[in-house]
CSV table of C-alpha atoms in Angstrom, one decimal:
chain,number,residue,atom,x,y,z
A,144,UNK,CA,-18.1,-6.2,16.0
A,145,UNK,CA,-16.0,-3.4,17.4
A,146,UNK,CA,-13.7,-5.7,19.3
A,147,UNK,CA,-12.9,-7.9,16.2
A,148,UNK,CA,-9.2,-8.6,15.8
A,149,UNK,CA,-7.9,-7.6,12.4
A,150,UNK,CA,-4.8,-9.3,10.9
A,151,UNK,CA,-2.7,-9.2,7.8
A,152,UNK,CA,-2.7,-12.5,5.9
A,153,UNK,CA,-0.9,-11.6,2.8
A,154,UNK,CA,1.1,-8.9,1.0
A,155,UNK,CA,2.6,-8.1,-2.3
A,156,UNK,CA,5.0,-5.5,-3.6
A,157,UNK,CA,5.7,-4.9,-7.3
A,158,UNK,CA,8.8,-2.9,-8.2
A,159,UNK,CA,9.5,-3.4,-11.9
A,160,UNK,CA,12.8,-1.4,-11.9
A,161,UNK,CA,14.3,-1.6,-8.4
A,162,UNK,CA,15.7,-5.2,-7.7
A,163,UNK,CA,18.9,-4.0,-6.1
A,164,UNK,CA,17.0,-1.6,-3.7
A,165,UNK,CA,14.6,-4.3,-2.7
A,166,UNK,CA,17.5,-6.6,-1.8
A,167,UNK,CA,19.2,-3.9,0.3
A,168,UNK,CA,15.9,-3.3,2.1
A,169,UNK,CA,15.5,-7.0,2.9
A,170,UNK,CA,19.0,-6.8,4.4
A,171,UNK,CA,18.2,-3.7,6.5
A,172,UNK,CA,15.1,-5.4,7.9
A,173,UNK,CA,16.9,-8.6,8.6
A,174,UNK,CA,14.7,-10.8,6.4
A,175,UNK,CA,16.3,-13.1,3.8
A,176,UNK,CA,13.5,-12.6,1.2
A,177,UNK,CA,10.8,-10.0,1.2
A,178,UNK,CA,9.4,-11.6,-1.9
A,179,UNK,CA,9.3,-8.3,-3.8
A,180,UNK,CA,8.3,-8.9,-7.4
A,181,UNK,CA,9.8,-7.5,-10.5
A,182,UNK,CA,7.5,-8.5,-13.4
A,183,UNK,CA,9.6,-7.5,-16.3
A,184,UNK,CA,10.0,-8.9,-19.8
A,185,UNK,CA,12.6,-7.6,-22.3
A,186,UNK,CA,13.3,-4.7,-19.9
A,187,UNK,CA,9.7,-3.5,-19.6
A,188,UNK,CA,6.9,-4.1,-17.1
A,189,UNK,CA,4.9,-7.1,-18.3
A,190,UNK,CA,1.6,-7.5,-16.3
A,191,UNK,CA,0.4,-10.1,-18.8
A,192,UNK,CA,2.9,-12.5,-17.1
A,193,UNK,CA,0.8,-12.3,-14.0
A,194,UNK,CA,-2.7,-11.5,-15.3
A,195,UNK,CA,-2.9,-12.9,-18.8
A,196,UNK,CA,-3.3,-10.7,-21.8
A,197,UNK,CA,-7.1,-10.5,-22.0
A,198,UNK,CA,-8.7,-7.3,-20.5
A,199,UNK,CA,-5.5,-5.3,-20.2
A,200,UNK,CA,-5.8,-3.2,-23.3
A,201,UNK,CA,-6.5,0.5,-22.7
A,202,UNK,CA,-5.8,0.2,-18.9
A,203,UNK,CA,-3.3,2.7,-17.6
A,204,UNK,CA,-0.1,1.8,-15.9
A,205,UNK,CA,-1.3,2.5,-12.4
A,206,UNK,CA,-4.3,0.2,-12.9
A,207,UNK,CA,-2.1,-2.6,-14.3
A,208,UNK,CA,0.3,-2.3,-11.4
A,209,UNK,CA,-2.7,-2.4,-9.0
A,210,UNK,CA,-4.1,-5.5,-10.5
A,211,UNK,CA,-0.7,-7.2,-10.5
A,212,UNK,CA,0.1,-6.4,-6.9
A,213,UNK,CA,-3.4,-7.4,-5.7
A,214,UNK,CA,-2.9,-10.7,-7.4
A,215,UNK,CA,0.4,-11.2,-5.6
A,216,UNK,CA,-1.2,-10.4,-2.2
A,217,UNK,CA,-4.2,-12.6,-2.8
A,218,UNK,CA,-1.9,-15.5,-3.7
A,219,UNK,CA,0.2,-14.8,-0.6
A,220,UNK,CA,-2.9,-15.0,1.6
A,221,UNK,CA,-3.9,-18.4,0.2
A,222,UNK,CA,-6.8,-17.0,-1.9
A,223,UNK,CA,-7.5,-17.7,-5.6
A,224,UNK,CA,-6.9,-14.9,-8.1
A,225,UNK,CA,-9.4,-16.0,-10.7
A,226,UNK,CA,-12.8,-14.3,-9.9
A,227,UNK,CA,-14.8,-17.4,-10.3
A,228,UNK,CA,-12.5,-19.4,-8.1
A,229,UNK,CA,-12.3,-16.6,-5.5
A,230,UNK,CA,-16.2,-16.5,-5.4
A,231,UNK,CA,-16.2,-20.2,-4.8
A,232,UNK,CA,-13.7,-19.9,-1.9
A,233,UNK,CA,-15.2,-16.9,-0.1
A,234,UNK,CA,-18.5,-14.9,-0.3
A,235,UNK,CA,-17.6,-12.0,-2.7
A,236,UNK,CA,-20.0,-9.8,-0.9
A,237,UNK,CA,-17.7,-10.0,2.2
A,238,UNK,CA,-14.5,-8.9,0.3
A,239,UNK,CA,-13.8,-5.3,-0.5
A,240,UNK,CA,-11.1,-2.9,-1.7
A,241,UNK,CA,-9.5,0.3,-0.5
A,242,UNK,CA,-7.1,2.0,-2.9
A,243,UNK,CA,-4.5,4.7,-2.1
A,244,UNK,CA,-2.9,6.9,-4.7
A,245,UNK,CA,-2.3,10.6,-5.1
A,246,UNK,CA,-0.8,10.7,-8.6
A,247,UNK,CA,-1.8,7.3,-10.0
A,248,UNK,CA,-3.7,8.3,-13.1
A,249,UNK,CA,-2.9,12.0,-13.1
A,250,UNK,CA,-1.3,11.8,-16.5
A,251,UNK,CA,-4.5,10.5,-18.0
A,252,UNK,CA,-6.6,13.1,-16.3
A,253,UNK,CA,-4.3,15.9,-17.5
A,254,UNK,CA,-4.2,14.6,-21.0
A,255,UNK,CA,-8.0,14.3,-21.2
A,256,UNK,CA,-8.4,17.9,-19.8
A,257,UNK,CA,-5.9,19.2,-22.4
A,258,UNK,CA,-7.7,17.5,-25.2
A,259,UNK,CA,-11.1,18.9,-24.1
A,260,UNK,CA,-9.5,22.4,-23.8
A,261,UNK,CA,-7.9,22.1,-27.3
A,262,UNK,CA,-10.8,20.6,-29.3
A,263,UNK,CA,-13.8,20.0,-27.1
A,264,UNK,CA,-15.3,16.7,-25.9
A,265,UNK,CA,-15.6,15.3,-29.5
A,266,UNK,CA,-11.8,14.9,-29.4
A,267,UNK,CA,-11.8,12.6,-26.4
A,268,UNK,CA,-11.1,8.9,-27.0
A,269,UNK,CA,-13.9,6.7,-25.6
A,270,UNK,CA,-11.1,4.5,-24.3
A,271,UNK,CA,-9.5,7.3,-22.3
A,272,UNK,CA,-12.5,8.8,-20.6
A,273,UNK,CA,-13.2,5.8,-18.3
A,274,UNK,CA,-9.7,6.0,-17.0
A,275,UNK,CA,-9.9,9.7,-16.0
A,276,UNK,CA,-11.3,9.1,-12.5
A,277,UNK,CA,-9.1,8.8,-9.5
A,278,UNK,CA,-11.2,5.7,-8.4
A,279,UNK,CA,-10.1,3.7,-11.4
A,280,UNK,CA,-7.4,1.6,-9.7
A,281,UNK,CA,-9.7,0.5,-6.8
A,282,UNK,CA,-12.7,0.0,-9.1
A,283,UNK,CA,-10.8,-2.1,-11.6
A,284,UNK,CA,-9.4,-4.3,-8.8
A,285,UNK,CA,-12.9,-4.9,-7.5
A,286,UNK,CA,-14.3,-5.7,-11.0
A,287,UNK,CA,-11.3,-7.8,-12.0
A,288,UNK,CA,-11.4,-10.1,-9.0
A,289,UNK,CA,-15.2,-9.9,-8.4
A,290,UNK,CA,-15.1,-8.2,-5.0
A,291,UNK,CA,-18.5,-6.8,-4.0
A,292,UNK,CA,-18.1,-5.3,-0.6
A,293,UNK,CA,-16.7,-1.8,0.2
A,294,UNK,CA,-14.9,-0.1,-2.7
A,295,UNK,CA,-13.1,3.1,-1.8
A,296,UNK,CA,-10.2,5.2,-3.2
A,297,UNK,CA,-8.3,7.6,-1.0
A,298,UNK,CA,-6.2,10.5,-2.2
A,299,UNK,CA,-5.3,12.1,1.1
A,300,UNK,CA,-1.7,13.0,0.6
A,301,UNK,CA,1.2,11.5,2.6
A,302,UNK,CA,-1.1,9.7,5.1
A,303,UNK,CA,-3.2,8.1,2.3
A,304,UNK,CA,-1.7,4.6,2.6
A,305,UNK,CA,-2.1,4.3,6.3
A,306,UNK,CA,-5.6,5.9,6.0
A,307,UNK,CA,-6.4,3.1,3.6
A,308,UNK,CA,-5.3,0.5,6.2
A,309,UNK,CA,-7.4,2.2,8.8
A,310,UNK,CA,-10.5,2.3,6.6
A,311,UNK,CA,-10.0,-1.4,5.7
A,312,UNK,CA,-9.8,-2.4,9.4
A,313,UNK,CA,-12.8,-0.2,10.2
A,314,UNK,CA,-14.9,-1.9,7.5
A,315,UNK,CA,-14.0,-5.3,9.0
A,316,UNK,CA,-14.6,-4.2,12.6
A,317,UNK,CA,-18.0,-2.8,11.7
A,318,UNK,CA,-19.1,-6.0,10.0
A,319,UNK,CA,-19.2,-4.5,6.5
A,320,UNK,CA,-16.5,-7.0,5.2
A,321,UNK,CA,-14.5,-10.0,6.4
A,322,UNK,CA,-11.6,-9.4,4.0
A,323,UNK,CA,-10.2,-6.2,2.5
A,324,UNK,CA,-7.7,-5.8,-0.3
A,325,UNK,CA,-5.7,-2.7,0.3
A,326,UNK,CA,-3.7,-1.4,-2.7
A,327,UNK,CA,-1.3,1.6,-2.9
A,328,UNK,CA,0.1,2.7,-6.2
A,329,UNK,CA,2.1,5.6,-7.6
A,330,UNK,CA,3.7,6.0,-11.1
A,331,UNK,CA,6.0,8.7,-12.5
A,332,UNK,CA,4.6,11.0,-15.1
A,333,UNK,CA,5.1,14.6,-16.4
A,334,UNK,CA,2.3,16.1,-14.3
A,335,UNK,CA,3.3,14.2,-11.2
A,336,UNK,CA,6.9,15.3,-11.6
A,337,UNK,CA,5.8,18.9,-12.0
A,338,UNK,CA,3.7,18.8,-8.8
A,339,UNK,CA,6.5,17.2,-6.8
A,340,UNK,CA,8.9,19.9,-8.0
A,341,UNK,CA,6.4,22.5,-6.7
A,342,UNK,CA,6.0,20.7,-3.4
A,343,UNK,CA,9.8,20.4,-3.0
A,344,UNK,CA,10.6,24.0,-4.1
A,345,UNK,CA,13.5,25.3,-2.0
A,346,UNK,CA,14.8,21.9,-0.9
A,347,UNK,CA,18.2,20.6,-2.2
A,348,UNK,CA,16.8,17.5,-4.0
A,349,UNK,CA,13.5,16.9,-5.8
A,350,UNK,CA,12.5,13.3,-5.1
A,351,UNK,CA,11.6,11.1,-8.1
A,352,UNK,CA,8.3,9.2,-7.9
A,353,UNK,CA,8.8,5.4,-7.5
A,354,UNK,CA,7.2,3.3,-10.1
A,355,UNK,CA,5.4,0.5,-8.3
A,356,UNK,CA,2.6,-0.7,-6.1
A,357,UNK,CA,2.0,-2.5,-2.9
A,358,UNK,CA,-1.0,-4.5,-1.6
A,359,UNK,CA,-1.9,-6.0,1.8
A,360,UNK,CA,-4.8,-8.4,2.6
A,361,UNK,CA,-6.5,-7.4,5.8
A,362,UNK,CA,-8.8,-9.9,7.4
A,363,UNK,CA,-10.8,-10.6,10.5
A,364,UNK,CA,-9.0,-13.1,12.6
A,365,UNK,CA,-12.2,-15.3,12.6
A,366,UNK,CA,-12.2,-15.4,8.8
A,367,UNK,CA,-8.4,-16.1,8.7
A,368,UNK,CA,-8.6,-19.0,11.1
A,369,UNK,CA,-11.7,-20.4,9.4
A,370,UNK,CA,-9.8,-20.8,6.2
A,371,UNK,CA,-6.5,-21.6,7.9
A,372,UNK,CA,-4.8,-18.6,6.4
A,373,UNK,CA,-1.2,-17.5,7.3
A,374,UNK,CA,-1.4,-14.7,9.8
A,375,UNK,CA,1.5,-12.3,9.4
A,376,UNK,CA,0.6,-9.6,11.9
A,377,UNK,CA,-2.2,-8.1,14.0
A,378,UNK,CA,-3.3,-4.5,13.4
A,379,UNK,CA,-3.1,-2.3,16.5
A,380,UNK,CA,-4.0,1.3,17.1
A,381,UNK,CA,-4.0,4.1,14.6
A,382,UNK,CA,-3.1,7.7,15.3
A,383,UNK,CA,-3.1,10.9,13.2
A,384,UNK,CA,-2.4,14.5,13.6
A,385,UNK,CA,-0.8,17.6,12.1
A,386,UNK,CA,2.7,16.6,13.3
A,387,UNK,CA,4.5,13.3,13.5
A,388,UNK,CA,4.8,13.4,17.3
A,389,UNK,CA,1.0,14.2,17.6
A,390,UNK,CA,0.2,11.1,15.4
A,391,UNK,CA,2.4,8.9,17.5
A,392,UNK,CA,0.9,10.0,20.8
A,393,UNK,CA,-2.5,8.6,19.7
A,394,UNK,CA,-1.1,5.0,19.7
A,395,UNK,CA,-2.4,3.2,22.8
A,396,UNK,CA,-0.2,0.2,22.1
A,397,UNK,CA,3.0,2.3,22.7
A,398,UNK,CA,2.2,2.4,26.4
A,399,UNK,CA,1.7,-1.3,26.7
A,400,UNK,CA,4.3,-2.8,24.3
A,401,UNK,CA,7.9,-2.0,23.6
A,402,UNK,CA,8.3,-1.4,19.9
A,403,UNK,CA,11.1,-3.3,18.2
A,404,UNK,CA,11.0,-1.6,14.8
A,405,UNK,CA,10.0,1.8,13.5
A,406,UNK,CA,9.4,2.4,9.8
A,407,UNK,CA,9.8,6.1,9.6
A,408,UNK,CA,8.2,8.6,7.3
A,409,UNK,CA,10.1,9.7,4.2
A,410,UNK,CA,12.9,12.1,5.1
A,411,UNK,CA,13.0,14.6,2.2
A,412,UNK,CA,15.0,17.4,3.8
A,413,UNK,CA,16.0,19.1,7.0
A,414,UNK,CA,12.5,19.7,8.3
A,415,UNK,CA,11.6,16.0,7.9
A,416,UNK,CA,14.8,14.9,9.5
A,417,UNK,CA,14.1,17.2,12.5
A,418,UNK,CA,10.5,15.8,12.8
A,419,UNK,CA,11.9,12.3,12.9
A,420,UNK,CA,14.5,13.1,15.5
A,421,UNK,CA,11.9,14.8,17.7
A,422,UNK,CA,9.5,11.9,17.3
A,423,UNK,CA,12.2,9.3,18.1
A,424,UNK,CA,11.9,10.4,21.8
A,425,UNK,CA,8.5,8.6,21.8
A,426,UNK,CA,10.3,5.2,21.4
A,427,UNK,CA,12.7,3.4,23.8
A,428,UNK,CA,16.3,4.2,23.2
A,429,UNK,CA,17.9,2.1,20.5
A,430,UNK,CA,14.6,1.2,18.7
A,431,UNK,CA,15.7,0.4,15.1
A,432,UNK,CA,14.4,3.0,12.6
A,433,UNK,CA,14.3,2.3,8.9
A,434,UNK,CA,13.4,4.9,6.2
A,435,UNK,CA,11.9,2.8,3.4
A,436,UNK,CA,11.9,5.8,1.1
A,437,UNK,CA,15.6,6.2,1.4
A,438,UNK,CA,16.0,3.0,-0.6
A,439,UNK,CA,12.8,2.9,-2.7
A,440,UNK,CA,12.3,6.6,-3.5
A,441,UNK,CA,9.2,8.8,-3.2
A,442,UNK,CA,6.1,6.5,-2.9
A,443,UNK,CA,3.8,9.1,-1.4
A,444,UNK,CA,0.3,7.6,-1.4
A,445,UNK,CA,1.6,4.0,-1.7
A,446,UNK,CA,4.2,4.3,1.1
A,447,UNK,CA,1.9,3.4,4.0
A,448,UNK,CA,0.7,0.2,2.3
A,449,UNK,CA,4.2,-0.8,1.4
A,450,UNK,CA,5.4,-0.2,4.9
A,451,UNK,CA,2.6,-2.4,6.4
A,452,UNK,CA,3.5,-5.2,4.0
A,453,UNK,CA,7.2,-4.9,4.9
A,454,UNK,CA,6.5,-4.7,8.6
A,455,UNK,CA,4.3,-7.8,8.4
A,456,UNK,CA,7.0,-9.7,6.6
A,457,UNK,CA,9.5,-8.7,9.3
A,458,UNK,CA,7.2,-9.7,12.1
A,459,UNK,CA,6.3,-13.0,10.5
A,460,UNK,CA,10.0,-13.8,10.1
A,461,UNK,CA,10.5,-13.3,13.8
A,462,UNK,CA,12.7,-10.2,13.5
A,463,UNK,CA,10.5,-7.9,15.5
A,464,UNK,CA,7.7,-8.2,18.1
A,465,UNK,CA,5.9,-4.9,17.6
A,466,UNK,CA,6.4,-2.6,14.6
A,467,UNK,CA,5.2,1.0,14.2
A,468,UNK,CA,4.8,2.5,10.7
A,469,UNK,CA,4.6,6.2,10.2
A,470,UNK,CA,3.8,8.5,7.2
A,471,UNK,CA,4.0,12.3,6.9
A,472,UNK,CA,3.9,15.2,7.5
A,473,UNK,CA,5.1,16.3,4.1
A,474,UNK,CA,4.4,19.4,2.0
A,475,UNK,CA,1.6,20.5,4.3
A,476,UNK,CA,0.0,17.1,4.7
A,477,UNK,CA,-0.7,15.6,8.1
A,478,UNK,CA,0.9,12.6,9.8
A,479,UNK,CA,-0.4,9.1,10.6
A,480,UNK,CA,1.0,6.1,12.4
A,481,UNK,CA,-0.1,2.5,12.8
A,482,UNK,CA,1.0,-0.3,15.2
A,483,UNK,CA,1.4,-3.9,14.0
A,484,UNK,CA,2.3,-6.8,16.3
A,485,UNK,CA,3.3,-10.4,16.0
A,486,UNK,CA,0.8,-11.2,18.8
A,487,UNK,CA,-1.4,-13.6,16.6
A,488,UNK,CA,1.2,-14.3,13.9
A,489,UNK,CA,1.8,-17.9,12.9
A,490,UNK,CA,3.1,-19.7,9.8
A,491,UNK,CA,6.1,-17.4,9.9
A,492,UNK,CA,8.3,-16.9,6.9
A,493,UNK,CA,11.6,-18.6,6.7
A,494,UNK,CA,14.2,-16.6,8.7
């Protein structure tokens, strides 16, 4: 199974509060409509509009965003979003989840820890404790949609989103799954803001955490073709290292194909800007480079997933032939890069 082609068949992005930024990003990428969703009612995020009201009580914001965006992505890939209907369409034991988030439910974890410290375990709400695990977003997505294959949650810093994409493709190539739902989510909170402030100490600006989530459906090309799914992009090689340039040099595709789009890591200060300038020498002169974070803000663990969805949309629209997405290094984290190509893409989005 190691030679199995892995493709993106759907994606979803949920940004409750950034409609203008999403429109500007679509313009930068040359795609008329990136189909970024803003599920809002009366000025507030309203997941019940997508998921219904039943089962959402006591779930934290990161989990609700994850469920919402996974629903968007499944729908985009031509898959049902009701668990019973999904099980009738595909074998649930061949569909898995990889989640990515560094701060997703950090506020819940810190609140539970504070309550234990102040009054002991008897003070803990039985509704809070199940949400105090970093795996909650991935586990809830798996339970909600009835997905019974691999279930992983990654919290590996700036590279987390691309690591999740790599783990999803590895699960497919190894035969452990045919379809993987990849979800990246970050939400702002007091504890997250304090950590970011520590990370960014000494830099001119402290980035604000973006409130939102992204999801990508990764699938074997055999599975995609068997159900006549839209193919947005093919996943190519993955590289990682301590520096941005080191991560890029591990990409075999760059020696065979001329990249036509580079989604760069977040540029948070002079050191990041210099790393991007140095790494740009890896690409042919004039390769368009877009910093998604400059428009959407600090998405940290969700960035790589969002970049892959945006790159797939751009490839499917015919605006690029080969895209490279990169994350990190940041705040002592490593760097990772992934190649996506339009080699197998069909059912392209309207230009």
